[in-house]
């Protein structure tokens, strides 16, 4: 009996605490590095995920050490930080959202259904019209940045063009879909042709993931 009580005590003592992780880790991709080819090559994915995103993760971990940000979620850091920490934390968040929206063309859901599909029709006229607007925003954004499909508190959809690491959270909006228009996202596969890289991106966007993010706040 005493032994049993001791074991129970030990079990409770080792229950995880509520404290958030002190460091962030590189997300694992839910698909093979070659699974998005030819739309996004294995080489692009290896550099984009393994080099660029890893660097942003490392930078955030170095910058939050011994600061008040060390116990915060990535989202809260993104809302509250400025300068290099904001840039790097936002880039980690942006890339996590981006990579998890992608899926091999054979398994991706190629158009939204349900409440998101209805909202797209209401706010843009049609799914195709929304894609045209997103592509236009992505090709016309000057320099590095992100184009977002985002949702406001009333469930209305908006398209945002953000330079550098900009994310809808900073404007009180919920990010649903982010298109990375930094050259590192497409230069290996498409060189300077950003428009074609966007055109080829649609096949590997999984609208099931985007649907799952809609209306959750
Ligand atoms: Mn990127």
Tab-separated table of C-alpha atoms and ligand atoms in Angstrom:
chain	number	residue	atom	x	y	z
A	1	UNK	CA	0.000	0.000	0.000
A	2	UNK	CA	2.773	2.392	0.955
A	3	UNK	CA	4.539	1.611	-2.306
A	4	UNK	CA	1.345	2.273	-4.269
A	5	UNK	CA	0.901	5.679	-2.569
A	6	UNK	CA	4.483	6.529	-3.327
A	7	UNK	CA	3.989	5.676	-6.989
A	8	UNK	CA	0.831	7.805	-7.100
A	9	UNK	CA	2.698	10.730	-5.553
A	10	UNK	CA	5.482	10.405	-8.064
A	11	UNK	CA	2.967	10.342	-10.897
A	12	UNK	CA	1.360	13.583	-9.717
A	13	UNK	CA	4.743	15.215	-9.167
A	14	UNK	CA	5.714	14.540	-12.766
A	15	UNK	CA	2.480	15.970	-14.251
A	16	UNK	CA	3.501	18.630	-16.823
A	17	UNK	CA	3.111	22.227	-15.641
A	18	UNK	CA	1.232	25.000	-17.457
A	19	UNK	CA	4.398	26.951	-18.249
A	20	UNK	CA	4.848	27.387	-22.034
A	21	UNK	CA	7.989	25.992	-23.608
A	22	UNK	CA	10.977	28.264	-23.218
A	23	UNK	CA	12.139	27.557	-26.725
A	24	UNK	CA	10.503	27.012	-30.070
A	25	UNK	CA	11.265	24.148	-32.410
A	26	UNK	CA	11.160	23.739	-36.159
A	27	UNK	CA	7.780	22.292	-37.200
A	28	UNK	CA	7.792	18.915	-38.881
A	29	UNK	CA	6.182	18.881	-42.296
A	30	UNK	CA	3.227	16.480	-42.668
A	31	UNK	CA	4.465	15.465	-46.151
A	32	UNK	CA	7.688	14.305	-47.804
A	33	UNK	CA	10.148	16.917	-49.054
A	34	UNK	CA	9.525	15.735	-52.622
A	35	UNK	CA	5.728	15.509	-52.249
A	36	UNK	CA	4.901	18.990	-53.574
A	37	UNK	CA	6.948	18.639	-56.785
A	38	UNK	CA	6.817	19.806	-59.481
A	39	UNK	CA	4.852	22.778	-58.097
A	40	UNK	CA	7.400	23.254	-55.304
A	41	UNK	CA	10.628	21.302	-55.734
A	42	UNK	CA	12.360	19.240	-53.064
A	43	UNK	CA	15.331	21.640	-53.252
A	44	UNK	CA	13.113	24.675	-52.567
A	45	UNK	CA	11.396	22.913	-49.673
A	46	UNK	CA	14.678	21.771	-48.118
A	47	UNK	CA	16.067	25.327	-48.197
A	48	UNK	CA	12.829	27.046	-47.254
A	49	UNK	CA	12.018	24.786	-44.295
A	50	UNK	CA	15.423	23.486	-43.245
A	51	UNK	CA	17.470	26.679	-43.710
A	52	UNK	CA	15.263	29.778	-43.798
A	53	UNK	CA	12.647	28.721	-41.238
A	54	UNK	CA	15.261	27.069	-39.012
A	55	UNK	CA	17.189	30.358	-38.940
A	56	UNK	CA	14.084	32.314	-37.883
A	57	UNK	CA	13.427	29.742	-35.119
A	58	UNK	CA	17.022	29.992	-33.888
A	59	UNK	CA	16.879	33.802	-33.935
A	60	UNK	CA	13.659	33.862	-31.879
A	61	UNK	CA	15.121	31.498	-29.286
A	62	UNK	CA	18.258	33.633	-28.987
A	63	UNK	CA	16.263	36.875	-28.751
A	64	UNK	CA	13.751	35.737	-26.086
A	65	UNK	CA	16.379	34.319	-23.697
A	66	UNK	CA	16.229	36.185	-20.370
A	67	UNK	CA	13.388	38.473	-21.496
A	68	UNK	CA	9.685	38.705	-20.574
A	69	UNK	CA	8.886	37.067	-23.922
A	70	UNK	CA	10.336	33.719	-22.882
A	71	UNK	CA	7.022	32.431	-21.489
A	72	UNK	CA	4.837	33.786	-24.299
A	73	UNK	CA	3.236	31.998	-27.220
A	74	UNK	CA	4.485	32.828	-30.687
A	75	UNK	CA	1.202	34.655	-31.353
A	76	UNK	CA	1.614	36.900	-28.302
A	77	UNK	CA	5.242	37.657	-29.176
A	78	UNK	CA	4.094	38.562	-32.677
A	79	UNK	CA	1.424	40.913	-31.272
A	80	UNK	CA	3.694	42.607	-28.717
A	81	UNK	CA	7.318	42.580	-29.883
A	82	UNK	CA	9.084	45.067	-32.118
A	83	UNK	CA	12.234	45.116	-34.196
A	84	UNK	CA	14.253	41.941	-34.783
A	85	UNK	CA	12.163	39.817	-32.363
A	86	UNK	CA	8.933	40.858	-34.091
A	87	UNK	CA	10.413	40.131	-37.521
A	88	UNK	CA	11.715	36.691	-36.605
A	89	UNK	CA	8.722	35.593	-34.496
A	90	UNK	CA	6.307	36.704	-37.204
A	91	UNK	CA	8.321	34.821	-39.797
A	92	UNK	CA	8.154	31.613	-37.723
A	93	UNK	CA	4.402	32.017	-37.319
A	94	UNK	CA	3.926	32.904	-41.000
A	95	UNK	CA	5.911	29.914	-42.220
A	96	UNK	CA	4.186	27.508	-39.825
A	97	UNK	CA	0.831	28.648	-41.205
A	98	UNK	CA	2.126	28.495	-44.783
A	99	UNK	CA	3.745	25.052	-44.688
A	100	UNK	CA	0.769	23.485	-42.915
A	101	UNK	CA	-1.580	24.864	-45.600
A	102	UNK	CA	0.278	22.944	-48.295
A	103	UNK	CA	-0.365	19.333	-49.291
A	104	UNK	CA	0.474	17.070	-52.232
A	105	UNK	CA	-1.794	17.881	-55.194
A	106	UNK	CA	-3.208	14.342	-55.173
A	107	UNK	CA	-4.601	14.701	-51.646
A	108	UNK	CA	-5.198	18.465	-51.283
A	109	UNK	CA	-8.790	19.698	-51.204
A	110	UNK	CA	-8.839	22.059	-54.182
A	111	UNK	CA	-11.798	24.264	-53.240
A	112	UNK	CA	-13.468	25.236	-49.970
A	113	UNK	CA	-16.916	24.083	-48.900
A	114	UNK	CA	-19.312	25.024	-46.108
A	115	UNK	CA	-19.199	28.354	-44.223
A	116	UNK	CA	-15.857	29.432	-45.757
A	117	UNK	CA	-17.114	28.806	-49.299
A	118	UNK	CA	-20.253	30.840	-48.510
A	119	UNK	CA	-18.178	33.688	-47.056
A	120	UNK	CA	-15.906	33.741	-50.128
A	121	UNK	CA	-18.918	33.956	-52.428
A	122	UNK	CA	-20.437	36.717	-50.322
A	123	UNK	CA	-17.254	38.816	-50.018
A	124	UNK	CA	-15.580	38.250	-53.414
A	125	UNK	CA	-18.364	37.053	-55.734
A	126	UNK	CA	-16.788	33.648	-56.372
A	127	UNK	CA	-13.854	31.403	-55.463
A	128	UNK	CA	-12.189	32.157	-58.815
A	129	UNK	CA	-12.635	35.910	-58.315
A	130	UNK	CA	-10.973	35.618	-54.901
A	131	UNK	CA	-8.032	33.681	-56.397
A	132	UNK	CA	-7.592	36.390	-59.025
A	133	UNK	CA	-7.513	39.073	-56.308
A	134	UNK	CA	-5.020	37.113	-54.194
A	135	UNK	CA	-2.770	36.497	-57.210
A	136	UNK	CA	-2.953	40.148	-58.231
A	137	UNK	CA	-2.006	41.237	-54.709
A	138	UNK	CA	0.869	38.709	-54.651
A	139	UNK	CA	2.329	39.780	-58.001
A	140	UNK	CA	2.002	43.511	-57.312
A	141	UNK	CA	3.497	43.493	-53.791
A	142	UNK	CA	6.818	45.331	-54.079
A	143	UNK	CA	9.789	43.489	-52.577
A	144	UNK	CA	9.503	40.801	-49.890
A	145	UNK	CA	6.306	40.075	-48.045
A	146	UNK	CA	3.131	38.073	-47.608
A	147	UNK	CA	-0.348	38.199	-49.064
A	148	UNK	CA	-3.049	36.988	-46.721
A	149	UNK	CA	-6.625	35.843	-46.797
A	150	UNK	CA	-7.799	36.868	-43.334
A	151	UNK	CA	-10.977	37.041	-41.293
A	152	UNK	CA	-12.234	39.872	-39.097
A	153	UNK	CA	-14.220	39.482	-35.877
A	154	UNK	CA	-17.494	39.448	-37.806
A	155	UNK	CA	-16.377	36.605	-40.051
A	156	UNK	CA	-15.845	38.883	-43.056
A	157	UNK	CA	-12.935	38.049	-45.341
A	158	UNK	CA	-10.230	40.478	-46.427
A	159	UNK	CA	-7.075	40.280	-48.524
A	160	UNK	CA	-4.040	41.940	-46.998
A	161	UNK	CA	-0.694	42.760	-48.595
A	162	UNK	CA	2.033	42.940	-45.982
A	163	UNK	CA	5.678	43.777	-46.540
A	164	UNK	CA	8.443	41.722	-44.920
A	165	UNK	CA	7.055	39.668	-41.991
A	166	UNK	CA	3.630	41.335	-41.700
A	167	UNK	CA	0.824	39.150	-40.331
A	168	UNK	CA	-2.934	39.826	-39.927
A	169	UNK	CA	-2.754	39.216	-36.143
A	170	UNK	CA	-1.084	42.601	-35.798
A	171	UNK	CA	-4.304	44.159	-37.147
A	172	UNK	CA	-6.604	42.091	-34.927
A	173	UNK	CA	-7.465	39.787	-37.847
A	174	UNK	CA	-7.232	35.988	-38.042
A	175	UNK	CA	-4.863	34.658	-40.736
A	176	UNK	CA	-6.446	31.908	-42.840
A	177	UNK	CA	-4.096	31.549	-45.809
A	178	UNK	CA	-0.701	33.152	-46.355
A	179	UNK	CA	1.175	33.323	-49.639
A	180	UNK	CA	4.926	33.793	-49.205
A	181	UNK	CA	6.212	36.153	-51.886
A	182	UNK	CA	9.786	36.389	-50.614
A	183	UNK	CA	12.109	35.392	-53.445
A	184	UNK	CA	13.424	32.443	-51.376
A	185	UNK	CA	9.951	30.856	-51.737
A	186	UNK	CA	10.140	30.585	-55.522
A	187	UNK	CA	13.484	31.649	-56.994
A	188	UNK	CA	15.012	28.150	-57.310
A	189	UNK	CA	11.987	26.855	-59.246
A	190	UNK	CA	10.667	29.925	-61.050
A	191	UNK	CA	13.559	32.426	-61.001
A	192	UNK	CA	12.035	35.905	-61.348
A	193	UNK	CA	8.589	34.678	-62.429
A	194	UNK	CA	6.579	35.271	-59.271
A	195	UNK	CA	3.286	35.233	-61.181
A	196	UNK	CA	3.892	31.685	-62.445
A	197	UNK	CA	4.916	30.524	-58.971
A	198	UNK	CA	1.571	31.764	-57.617
A	199	UNK	CA	-0.262	30.148	-60.513
A	200	UNK	CA	1.408	26.817	-59.663
A	201	UNK	CA	0.746	27.175	-55.947
A	202	UNK	CA	-3.038	26.647	-56.102
A	203	UNK	CA	-2.702	22.906	-56.814
A	204	UNK	CA	-0.853	22.300	-53.536
A	205	UNK	CA	-3.026	24.417	-51.233
A	206	UNK	CA	-5.275	22.263	-49.042
A	207	UNK	CA	-8.515	24.192	-48.543
A	208	UNK	CA	-9.533	21.752	-45.814
A	209	UNK	CA	-6.860	23.347	-43.631
A	210	UNK	CA	-8.048	26.857	-44.506
A	211	UNK	CA	-11.665	25.853	-43.787
A	212	UNK	CA	-10.620	24.496	-40.398
A	213	UNK	CA	-9.138	27.880	-39.446
A	214	UNK	CA	-12.263	29.851	-40.355
A	215	UNK	CA	-14.754	30.946	-37.693
A	216	UNK	CA	-12.679	29.635	-34.790
A	217	UNK	CA	-12.356	32.807	-32.694
B	1	LIG	MN1	9.603	32.095	-46.705
